[in-house]
Short mmCIF file of C-alpha atoms and ligand atoms in Angstrom, two decimals:
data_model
loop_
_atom_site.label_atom_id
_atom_site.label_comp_id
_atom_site.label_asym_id
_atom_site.label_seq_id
_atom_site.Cartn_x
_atom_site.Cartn_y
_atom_site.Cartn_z
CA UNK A 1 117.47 106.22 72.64
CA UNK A 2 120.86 105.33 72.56
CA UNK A 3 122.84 102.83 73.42
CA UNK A 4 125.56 105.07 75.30
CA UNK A 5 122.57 107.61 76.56
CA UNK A 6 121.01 104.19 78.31
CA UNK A 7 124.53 103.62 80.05
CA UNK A 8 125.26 106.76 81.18
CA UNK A 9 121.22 107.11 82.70
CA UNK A 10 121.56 103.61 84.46
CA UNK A 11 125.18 104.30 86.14
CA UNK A 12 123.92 105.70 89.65
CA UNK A 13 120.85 103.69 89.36
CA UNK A 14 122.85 100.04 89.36
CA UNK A 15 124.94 101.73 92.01
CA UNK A 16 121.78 102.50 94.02
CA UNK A 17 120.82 98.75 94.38
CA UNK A 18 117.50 99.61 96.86
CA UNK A 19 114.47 102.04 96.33
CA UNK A 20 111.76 102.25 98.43
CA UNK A 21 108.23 102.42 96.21
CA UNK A 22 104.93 103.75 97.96
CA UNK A 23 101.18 102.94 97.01
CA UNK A 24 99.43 105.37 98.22
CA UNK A 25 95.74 107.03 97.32
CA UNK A 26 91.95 107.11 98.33
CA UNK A 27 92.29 103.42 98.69
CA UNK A 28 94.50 104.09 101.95
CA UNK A 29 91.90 105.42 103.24
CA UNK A 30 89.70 102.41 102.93
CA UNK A 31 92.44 100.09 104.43
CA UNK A 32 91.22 96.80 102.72
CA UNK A 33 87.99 97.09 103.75
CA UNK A 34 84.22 98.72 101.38
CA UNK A 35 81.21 98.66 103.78
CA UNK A 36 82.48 96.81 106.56
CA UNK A 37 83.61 93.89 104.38
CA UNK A 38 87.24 92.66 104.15
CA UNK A 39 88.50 92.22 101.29
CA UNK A 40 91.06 89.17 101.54
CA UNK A 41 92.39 88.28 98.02
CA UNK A 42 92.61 91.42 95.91
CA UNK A 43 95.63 94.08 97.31
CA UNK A 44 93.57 96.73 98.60
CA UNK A 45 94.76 99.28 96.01
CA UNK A 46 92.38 96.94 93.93
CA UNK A 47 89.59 97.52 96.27
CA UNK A 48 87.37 99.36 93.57
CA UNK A 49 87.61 96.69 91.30
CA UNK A 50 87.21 93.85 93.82
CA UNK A 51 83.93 95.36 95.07
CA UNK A 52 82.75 96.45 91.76
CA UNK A 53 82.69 100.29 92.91
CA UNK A 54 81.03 102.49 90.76
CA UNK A 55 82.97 105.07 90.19
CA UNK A 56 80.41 107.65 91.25
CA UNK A 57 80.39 106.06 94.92
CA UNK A 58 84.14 105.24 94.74
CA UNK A 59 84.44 109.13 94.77
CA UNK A 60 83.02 109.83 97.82
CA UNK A 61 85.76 108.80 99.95
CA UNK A 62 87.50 111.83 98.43
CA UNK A 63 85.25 113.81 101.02
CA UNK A 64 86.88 112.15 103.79
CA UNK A 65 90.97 112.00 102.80
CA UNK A 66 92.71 114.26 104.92
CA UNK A 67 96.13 112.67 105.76
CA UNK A 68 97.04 115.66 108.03
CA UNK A 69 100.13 113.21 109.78
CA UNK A 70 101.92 113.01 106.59
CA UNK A 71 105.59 114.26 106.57
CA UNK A 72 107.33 114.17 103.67
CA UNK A 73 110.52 115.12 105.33
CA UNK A 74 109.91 111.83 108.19
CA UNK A 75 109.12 109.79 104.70
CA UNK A 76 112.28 110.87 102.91
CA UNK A 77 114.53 110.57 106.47
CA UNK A 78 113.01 107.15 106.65
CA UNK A 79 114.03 106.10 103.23
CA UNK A 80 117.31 107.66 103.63
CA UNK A 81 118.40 105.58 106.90
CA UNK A 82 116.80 102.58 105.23
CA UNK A 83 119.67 102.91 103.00
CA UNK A 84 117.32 103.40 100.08
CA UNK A 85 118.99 105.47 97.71
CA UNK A 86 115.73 106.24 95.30
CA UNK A 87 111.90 106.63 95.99
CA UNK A 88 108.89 105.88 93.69
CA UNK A 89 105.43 107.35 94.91
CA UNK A 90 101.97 106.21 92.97
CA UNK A 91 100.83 109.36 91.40
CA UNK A 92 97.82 107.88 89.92
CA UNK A 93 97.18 104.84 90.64
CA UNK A 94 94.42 102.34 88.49
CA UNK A 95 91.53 103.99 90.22
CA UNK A 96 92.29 107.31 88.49
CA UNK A 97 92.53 109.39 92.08
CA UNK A 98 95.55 111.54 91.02
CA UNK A 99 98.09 112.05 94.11
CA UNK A 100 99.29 115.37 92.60
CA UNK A 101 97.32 119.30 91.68
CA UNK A 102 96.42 118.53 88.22
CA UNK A 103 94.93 121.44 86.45
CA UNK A 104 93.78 118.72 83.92
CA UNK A 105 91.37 116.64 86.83
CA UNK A 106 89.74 117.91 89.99
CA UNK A 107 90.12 114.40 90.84
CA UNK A 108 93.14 115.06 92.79
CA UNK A 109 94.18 115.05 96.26
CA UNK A 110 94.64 118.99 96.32
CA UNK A 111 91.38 119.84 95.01
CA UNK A 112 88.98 117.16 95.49
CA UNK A 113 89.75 116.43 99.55
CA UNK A 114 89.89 118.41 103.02
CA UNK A 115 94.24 117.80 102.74
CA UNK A 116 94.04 120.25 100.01
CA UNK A 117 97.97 119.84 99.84
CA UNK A 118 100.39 118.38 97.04
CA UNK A 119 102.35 115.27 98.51
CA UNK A 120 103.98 114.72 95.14
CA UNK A 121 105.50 118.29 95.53
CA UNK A 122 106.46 118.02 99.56
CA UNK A 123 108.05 114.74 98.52
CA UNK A 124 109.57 115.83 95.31
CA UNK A 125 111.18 118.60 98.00
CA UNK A 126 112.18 116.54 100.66
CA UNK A 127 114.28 114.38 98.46
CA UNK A 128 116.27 117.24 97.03
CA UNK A 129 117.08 118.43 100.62
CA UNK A 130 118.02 114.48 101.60
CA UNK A 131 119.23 112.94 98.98
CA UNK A 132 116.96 110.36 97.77
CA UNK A 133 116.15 110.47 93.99
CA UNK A 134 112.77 111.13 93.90
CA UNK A 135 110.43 109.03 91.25
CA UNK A 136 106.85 108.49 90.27
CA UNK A 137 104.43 105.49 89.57
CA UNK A 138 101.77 106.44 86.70
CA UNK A 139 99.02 103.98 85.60
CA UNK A 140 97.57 103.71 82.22
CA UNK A 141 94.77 101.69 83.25
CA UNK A 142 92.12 104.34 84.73
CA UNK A 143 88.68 103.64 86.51
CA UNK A 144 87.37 106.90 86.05
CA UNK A 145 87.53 106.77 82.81
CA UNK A 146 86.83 102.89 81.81
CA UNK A 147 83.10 101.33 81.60
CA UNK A 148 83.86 99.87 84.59
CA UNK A 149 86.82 99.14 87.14
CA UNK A 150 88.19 95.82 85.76
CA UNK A 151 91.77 94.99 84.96
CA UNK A 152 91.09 95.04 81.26
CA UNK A 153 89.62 99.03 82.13
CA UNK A 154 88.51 99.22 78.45
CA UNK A 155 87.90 103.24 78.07
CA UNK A 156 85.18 104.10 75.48
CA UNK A 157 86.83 107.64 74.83
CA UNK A 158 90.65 106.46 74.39
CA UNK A 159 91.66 109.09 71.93
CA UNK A 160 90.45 111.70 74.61
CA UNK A 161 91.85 109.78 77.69
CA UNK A 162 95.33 109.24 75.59
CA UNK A 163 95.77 113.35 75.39
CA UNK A 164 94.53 113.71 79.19
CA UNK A 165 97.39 110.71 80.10
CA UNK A 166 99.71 112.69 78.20
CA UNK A 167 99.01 116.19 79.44
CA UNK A 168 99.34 114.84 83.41
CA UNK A 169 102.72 113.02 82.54
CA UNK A 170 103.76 116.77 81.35
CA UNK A 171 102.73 118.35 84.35
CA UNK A 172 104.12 115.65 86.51
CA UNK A 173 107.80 116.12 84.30
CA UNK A 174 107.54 119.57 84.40
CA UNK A 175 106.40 121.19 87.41
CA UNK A 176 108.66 118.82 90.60
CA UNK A 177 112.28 119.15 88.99
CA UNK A 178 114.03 116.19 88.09
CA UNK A 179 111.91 112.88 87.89
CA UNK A 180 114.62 109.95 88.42
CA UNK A 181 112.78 107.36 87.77
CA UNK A 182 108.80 106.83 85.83
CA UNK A 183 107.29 103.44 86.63
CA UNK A 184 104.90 102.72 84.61
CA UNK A 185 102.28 100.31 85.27
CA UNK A 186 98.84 98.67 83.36
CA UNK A 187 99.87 97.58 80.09
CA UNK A 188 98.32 95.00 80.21
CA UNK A 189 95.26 96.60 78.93
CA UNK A 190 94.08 96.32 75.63
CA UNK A 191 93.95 99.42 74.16
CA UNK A 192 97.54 100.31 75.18
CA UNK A 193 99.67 99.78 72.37
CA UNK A 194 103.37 99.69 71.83
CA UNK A 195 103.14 102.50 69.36
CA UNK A 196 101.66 104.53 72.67
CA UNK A 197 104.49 103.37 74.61
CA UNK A 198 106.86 104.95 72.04
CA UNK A 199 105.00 108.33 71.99
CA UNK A 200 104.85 108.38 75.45
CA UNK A 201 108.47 107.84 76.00
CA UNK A 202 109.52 109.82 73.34
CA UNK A 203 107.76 112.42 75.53
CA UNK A 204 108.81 112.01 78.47
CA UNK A 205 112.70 111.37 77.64
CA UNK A 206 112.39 114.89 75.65
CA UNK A 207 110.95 116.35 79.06
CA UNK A 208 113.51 114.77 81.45
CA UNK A 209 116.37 113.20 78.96
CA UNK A 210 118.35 111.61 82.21
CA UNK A 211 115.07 109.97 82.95
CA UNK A 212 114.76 106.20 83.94
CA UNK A 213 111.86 104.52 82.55
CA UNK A 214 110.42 100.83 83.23
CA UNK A 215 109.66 98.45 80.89
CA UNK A 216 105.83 98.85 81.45
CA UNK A 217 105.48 101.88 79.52
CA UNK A 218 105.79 99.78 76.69
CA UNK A 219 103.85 96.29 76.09
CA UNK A 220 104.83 93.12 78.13
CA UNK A 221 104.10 90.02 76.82
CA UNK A 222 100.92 88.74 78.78
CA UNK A 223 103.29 86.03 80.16
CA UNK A 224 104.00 88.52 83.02
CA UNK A 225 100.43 88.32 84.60
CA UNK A 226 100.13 86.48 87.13
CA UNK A 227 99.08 82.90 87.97
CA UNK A 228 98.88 80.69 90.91
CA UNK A 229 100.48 83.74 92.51
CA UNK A 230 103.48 83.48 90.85
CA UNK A 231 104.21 85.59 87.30
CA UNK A 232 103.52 82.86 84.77
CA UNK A 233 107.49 83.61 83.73
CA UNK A 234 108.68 82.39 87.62
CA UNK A 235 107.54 78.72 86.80
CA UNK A 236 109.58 78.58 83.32
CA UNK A 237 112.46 80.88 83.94
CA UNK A 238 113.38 80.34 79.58
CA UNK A 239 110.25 82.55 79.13
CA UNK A 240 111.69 85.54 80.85
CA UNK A 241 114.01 86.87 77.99
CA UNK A 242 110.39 86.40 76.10
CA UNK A 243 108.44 88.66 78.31
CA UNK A 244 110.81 91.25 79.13
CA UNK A 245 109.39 94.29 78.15
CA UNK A 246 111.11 95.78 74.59
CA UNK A 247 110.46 99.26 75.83
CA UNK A 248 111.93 101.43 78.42
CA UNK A 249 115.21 101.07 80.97
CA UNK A 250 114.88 98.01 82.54
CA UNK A 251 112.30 95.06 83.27
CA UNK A 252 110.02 94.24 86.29
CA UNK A 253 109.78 91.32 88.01
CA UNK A 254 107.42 91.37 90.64
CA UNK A 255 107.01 89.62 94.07
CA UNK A 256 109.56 87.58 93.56
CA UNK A 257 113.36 87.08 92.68
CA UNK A 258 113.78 85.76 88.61
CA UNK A 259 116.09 82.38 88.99
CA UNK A 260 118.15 83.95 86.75
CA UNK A 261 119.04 87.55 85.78
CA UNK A 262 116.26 88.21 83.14
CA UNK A 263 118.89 90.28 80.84
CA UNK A 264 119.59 93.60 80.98
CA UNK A 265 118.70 95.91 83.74
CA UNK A 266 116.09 94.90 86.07
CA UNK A 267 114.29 95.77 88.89
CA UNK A 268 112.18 93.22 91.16
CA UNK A 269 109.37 95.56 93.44
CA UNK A 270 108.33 93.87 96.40
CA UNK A 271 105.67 93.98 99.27
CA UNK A 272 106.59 93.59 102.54
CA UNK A 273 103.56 92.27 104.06
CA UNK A 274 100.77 90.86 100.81
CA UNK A 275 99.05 94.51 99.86
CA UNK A 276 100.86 97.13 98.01
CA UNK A 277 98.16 99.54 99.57
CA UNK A 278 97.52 99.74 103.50
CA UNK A 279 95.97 97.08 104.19
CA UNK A 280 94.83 97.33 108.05
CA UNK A 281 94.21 93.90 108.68
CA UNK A 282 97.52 92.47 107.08
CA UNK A 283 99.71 91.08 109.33
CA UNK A 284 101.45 88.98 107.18
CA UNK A 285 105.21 91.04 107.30
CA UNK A 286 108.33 89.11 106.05
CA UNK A 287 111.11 89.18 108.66
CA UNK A 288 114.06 91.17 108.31
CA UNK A 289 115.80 88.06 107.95
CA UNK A 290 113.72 87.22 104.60
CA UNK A 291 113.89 90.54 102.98
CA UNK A 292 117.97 91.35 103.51
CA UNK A 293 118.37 87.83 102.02
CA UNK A 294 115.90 89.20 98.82
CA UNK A 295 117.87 92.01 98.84
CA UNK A 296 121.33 90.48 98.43
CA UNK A 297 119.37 87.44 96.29
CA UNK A 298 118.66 90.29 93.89
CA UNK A 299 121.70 91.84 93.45
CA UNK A 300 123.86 88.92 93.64
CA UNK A 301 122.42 88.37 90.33
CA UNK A 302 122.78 92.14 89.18
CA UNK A 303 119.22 93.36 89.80
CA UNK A 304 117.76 95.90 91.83
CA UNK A 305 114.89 95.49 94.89
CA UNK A 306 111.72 98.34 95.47
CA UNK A 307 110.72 97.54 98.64
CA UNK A 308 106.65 98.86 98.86
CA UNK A 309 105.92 100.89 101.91
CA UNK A 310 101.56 101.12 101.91
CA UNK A 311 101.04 104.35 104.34
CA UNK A 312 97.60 104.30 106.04
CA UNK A 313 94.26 107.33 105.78
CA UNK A 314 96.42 109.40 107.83
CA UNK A 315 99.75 109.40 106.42
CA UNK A 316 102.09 107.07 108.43
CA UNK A 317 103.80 104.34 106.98
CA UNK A 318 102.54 101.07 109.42
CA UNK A 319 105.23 100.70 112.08
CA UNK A 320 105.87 97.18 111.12
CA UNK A 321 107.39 98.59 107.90
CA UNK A 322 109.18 101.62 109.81
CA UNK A 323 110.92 98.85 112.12
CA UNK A 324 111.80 96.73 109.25
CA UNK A 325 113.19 99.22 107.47
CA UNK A 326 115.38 100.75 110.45
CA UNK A 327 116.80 96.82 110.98
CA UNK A 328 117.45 97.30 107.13
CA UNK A 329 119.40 100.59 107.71
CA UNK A 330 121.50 99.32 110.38
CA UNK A 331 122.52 96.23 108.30
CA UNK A 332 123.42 98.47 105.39
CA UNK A 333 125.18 100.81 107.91
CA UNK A 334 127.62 97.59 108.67
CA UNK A 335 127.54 95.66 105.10
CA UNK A 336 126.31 98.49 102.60
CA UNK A 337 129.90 97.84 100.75
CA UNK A 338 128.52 94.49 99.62
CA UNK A 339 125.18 95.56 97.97
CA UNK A 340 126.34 99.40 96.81
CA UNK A 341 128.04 99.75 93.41
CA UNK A 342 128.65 95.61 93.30
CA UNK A 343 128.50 93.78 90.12
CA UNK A 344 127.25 90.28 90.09
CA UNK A 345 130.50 87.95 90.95
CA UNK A 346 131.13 84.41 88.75
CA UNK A 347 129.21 82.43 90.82
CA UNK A 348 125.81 84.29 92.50
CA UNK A 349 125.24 81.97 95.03
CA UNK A 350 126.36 78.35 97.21
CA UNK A 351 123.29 76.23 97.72
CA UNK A 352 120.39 78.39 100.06
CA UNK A 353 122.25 80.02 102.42
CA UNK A 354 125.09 81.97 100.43
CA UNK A 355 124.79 85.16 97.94
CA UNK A 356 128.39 86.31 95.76
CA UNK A 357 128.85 89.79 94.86
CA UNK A 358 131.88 91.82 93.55
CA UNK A 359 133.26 95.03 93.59
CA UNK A 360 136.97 97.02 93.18
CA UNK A 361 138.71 93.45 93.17
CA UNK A 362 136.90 91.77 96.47
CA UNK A 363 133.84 89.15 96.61
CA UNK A 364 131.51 89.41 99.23
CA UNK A 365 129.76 86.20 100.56
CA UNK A 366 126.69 86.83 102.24
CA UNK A 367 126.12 84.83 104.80
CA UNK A 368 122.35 84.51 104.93
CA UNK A 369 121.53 82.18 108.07
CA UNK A 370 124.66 82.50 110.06
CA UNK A 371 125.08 78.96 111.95
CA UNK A 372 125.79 78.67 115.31
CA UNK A 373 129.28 76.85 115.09
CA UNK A 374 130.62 80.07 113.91
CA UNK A 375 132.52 77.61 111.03
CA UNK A 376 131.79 78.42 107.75
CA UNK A 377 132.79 76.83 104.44
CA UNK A 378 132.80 78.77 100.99
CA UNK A 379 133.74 76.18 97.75
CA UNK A 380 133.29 79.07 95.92
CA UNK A 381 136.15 81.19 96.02
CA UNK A 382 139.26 79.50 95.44
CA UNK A 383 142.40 80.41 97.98
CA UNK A 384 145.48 81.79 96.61
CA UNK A 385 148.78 83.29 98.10
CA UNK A 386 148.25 87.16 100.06
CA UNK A 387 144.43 86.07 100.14
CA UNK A 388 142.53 88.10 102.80
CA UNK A 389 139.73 87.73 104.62
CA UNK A 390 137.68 89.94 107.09
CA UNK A 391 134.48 90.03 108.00
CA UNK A 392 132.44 93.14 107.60
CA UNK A 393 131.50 95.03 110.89
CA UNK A 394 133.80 93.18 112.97
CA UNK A 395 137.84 94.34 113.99
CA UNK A 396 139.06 91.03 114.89
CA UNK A 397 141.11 89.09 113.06
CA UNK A 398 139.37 85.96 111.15
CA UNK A 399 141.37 82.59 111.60
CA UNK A 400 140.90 80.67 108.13
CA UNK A 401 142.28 77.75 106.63
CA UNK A 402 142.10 76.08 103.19
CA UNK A 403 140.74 72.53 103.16
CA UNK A 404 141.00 70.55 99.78
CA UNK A 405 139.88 73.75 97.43
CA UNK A 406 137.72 75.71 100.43
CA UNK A 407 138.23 77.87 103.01
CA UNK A 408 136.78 77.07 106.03
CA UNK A 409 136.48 80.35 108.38
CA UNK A 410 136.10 80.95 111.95
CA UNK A 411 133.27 83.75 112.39
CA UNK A 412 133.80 85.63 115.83
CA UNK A 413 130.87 85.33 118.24
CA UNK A 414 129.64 89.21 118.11
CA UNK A 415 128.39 89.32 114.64
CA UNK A 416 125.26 91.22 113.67
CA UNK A 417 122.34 89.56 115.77
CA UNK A 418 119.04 90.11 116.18
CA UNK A 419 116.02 89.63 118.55
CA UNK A 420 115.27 85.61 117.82
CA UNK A 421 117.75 85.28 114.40
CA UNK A 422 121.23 86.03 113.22
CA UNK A 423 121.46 88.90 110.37
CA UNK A 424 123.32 87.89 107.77
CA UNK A 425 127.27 88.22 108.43
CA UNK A 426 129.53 89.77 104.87
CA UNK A 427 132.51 88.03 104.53
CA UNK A 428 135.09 90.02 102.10
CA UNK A 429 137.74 88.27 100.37
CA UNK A 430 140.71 89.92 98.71
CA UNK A 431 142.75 88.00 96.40
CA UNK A 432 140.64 85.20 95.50
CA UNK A 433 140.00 84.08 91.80
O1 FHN B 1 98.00 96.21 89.51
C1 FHN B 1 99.22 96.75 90.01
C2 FHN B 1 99.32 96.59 91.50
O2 FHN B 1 98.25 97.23 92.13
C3 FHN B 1 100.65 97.19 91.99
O3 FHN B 1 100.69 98.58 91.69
C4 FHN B 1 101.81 96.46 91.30
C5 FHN B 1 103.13 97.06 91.72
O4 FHN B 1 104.06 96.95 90.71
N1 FHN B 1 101.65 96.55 89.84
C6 FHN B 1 100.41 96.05 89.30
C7 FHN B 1 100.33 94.54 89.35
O5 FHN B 1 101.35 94.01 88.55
#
């Protein structure tokens, strides 16, 4: 892979700033819950493995899976006004239930369930017609085919599961048209090796050349499991450069922002609630407050955010997402300018409540907690002759004036507000060094 190839491939996808990723699978159909019992701690995508599920039983729920609301076009619409610009759908997640018709498993949603329909093709269709790139989630690690379903998934046929793996990832790059993006996940397991993660990209690069690939199809440092709910790389932010996947497009963080761009292109996926995978009894939603600020946190500093949608047995995506994500849209509908296409500017950010990002000459400052004076200081930027400032959104004119090395602006009352909170207000400067 060259150098050049990797810049051309990454243009629109560091323009796109936003994605929206989706874990769905037989575990939706569960909702967090085996037998009547909860399951608290593990995401419920990790239900099989939290409840030790044979995979014999695990099966079963196959029987049952017939998401008859799901809409690919409402998904696709939904990610559209979210201002999402790309999409990333499990299409096998670790439990091995493939999302897709694969002529290589009858463990698939099309064969093996009442649905008997292809969600990876609707979707793969409903992006073309609406814009969205469309891209795809595969996991190595596989509980139909380990000893049992652990996170190490140790698989006493590899050699045959290795041609299977590859076989799906050709159907999956060869029968839905172009595959932006391939997010690999699981390499953490111990019979993945770098040397696969070559092969495999070789593969899939020589199937799809413009594709994006993550930095999971190759082999992360362990650093990047988590502890004490935090990646061990959050707590010691020198370590990042060290874990960052050598393999693929760009790197991972997950569930949480790196303190400092990790290098390269990079990517931090996110839940909005605590499951990637509908989890019915998790009420525990960030505000829209909390994820625009992750959103301009991550790309003050030049990254990328997927935001994880978990759609239930039926397929719906939980309301609490859908409103979150319409709040989203109309913020981006006002203030897209200062996410969209920016670069990172000198400074990313003025103690907690301010985010810097650049683009075509201008700096943005992103105004995370709007106070209710209205009077806001930036040190940041420093004044010079013709400078002008605006704030997105609004018409009126913005009094301003310099005090020592500051400008200290006057925000108008009517700024973006919501039920309870203040979104955050953009305020563009032109002419400022
Ligand atoms: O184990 C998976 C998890 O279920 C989820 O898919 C996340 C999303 O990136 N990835 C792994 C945990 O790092």
């Amino acid at each position: 892979m060259s150098e050049t190839d990797h810049e051309s491939r990454m243009q629109w996808w560091r323009e796109a700033r936003f994605g929206m990723f989706i874990h769905w699978g037989l575990y939706s159909q569960l909702g967090g819950a085996w037998k009547g019992r909860q399951e608290k701690r593990a995401p419920s995508e990790w239900i099989m493995a939290a409840k030790q599920i044979p995979h014999r039983q695990y099966k079963k729920i196959a029987r049952d899976f017939n998401p008859v609301e799901f809409d690919a076009r409402a998904w696709a619409a939904l990610a559209r006004g979210a201002g999402m610009k790309y999409m990333v759908i499990t299409s096998k997640h670790h439990d091995g239930f493939s999302m897709f018709r694969s002529a290589l498993s009858d463990y698939n949603i099309a064969d093996a369930t009442p649905f008997g329909r292809d969600p990876v093709a609707e979707l793969a269709a409903a992006c073309g017609d609406s814009g969205v790139r469309f891209g795809l989630y595969y996991s190595q690690l596989d509980w139909r085919w380990s000893i049992l379903p652990s996170p190490l998934g140790l698989i006493p046929n590899y050699r045959k599961y290795y041609k299977f793996l590859k076989g799906q990832l050709e159907e999956l790059l060869t029968r839905y048209g172009p595959v932006a993006v391939l997010f690999f996940d699981g390499d953490w397991m111990p019979q993945w090796t770098k040397r696969n993660g070559r092969d495999v990209e070789r593969l899939c690069r020589s199937l799809q050349p413009e594709i994006i690939i993550n930095d999971r199809v190759g082999k992360r440092l362990i650093l990047d499991s988590f502890v004490a709910g935090k990646p061990l790389v959050a707590h010691f932010p020198f370590l990042q450069k060290m874990s960052a996947g050598h393999l693929g497009d760009y790197v991972t963080p997950e569930q949480y922002v790196p303190e400092r761009p990790p290098g390269g292109d990079w990517e931090t996926c996110m839940t909005m609630n605590t499951s990637w995978g509908y989890k019915s009894f998790d009420h525990e939603w960030k505000s829209v407050n909390e994820l625009i600020a992750t959103l301009a946190t991550v790309v003050s500093n030049g990254g990328n955010l997927l935001l994880n949608v978990g759609p239930d047995e039926k397929g719906n995506i939980p309301e609490p997402s859908v409103v979150r994500l319409r709040e989203i849209g109309k913020w981006l509908e006002i203030n897209g300018e200062c996410i969209y296409g920016t670069t990172p500017w000198r400074v990313s950010s003025e103690g907690p409540g301010i985010r810097y990002t650049a683009k075509d000459g201008a700096v943005y400052a992103i105004i995370l907690d709007p106070p209710g004076s209205n009077t806001i200081t930036l040190k940041s930027p420093r004044p010079a002759d013709g400078t002008k400032i605006t704030v997105l959104g609004v018409k009126k004119k913005i009094q301003w004036k310099r005090e020592n090395s500051a400008f200290v602006a006057e925000l108008p009352k009517d700024n973006n507000e919501n039920a309870g909170g203040r979104l955050p207000v953009v305020i563009k400067l032109n002419g400022v060094e």
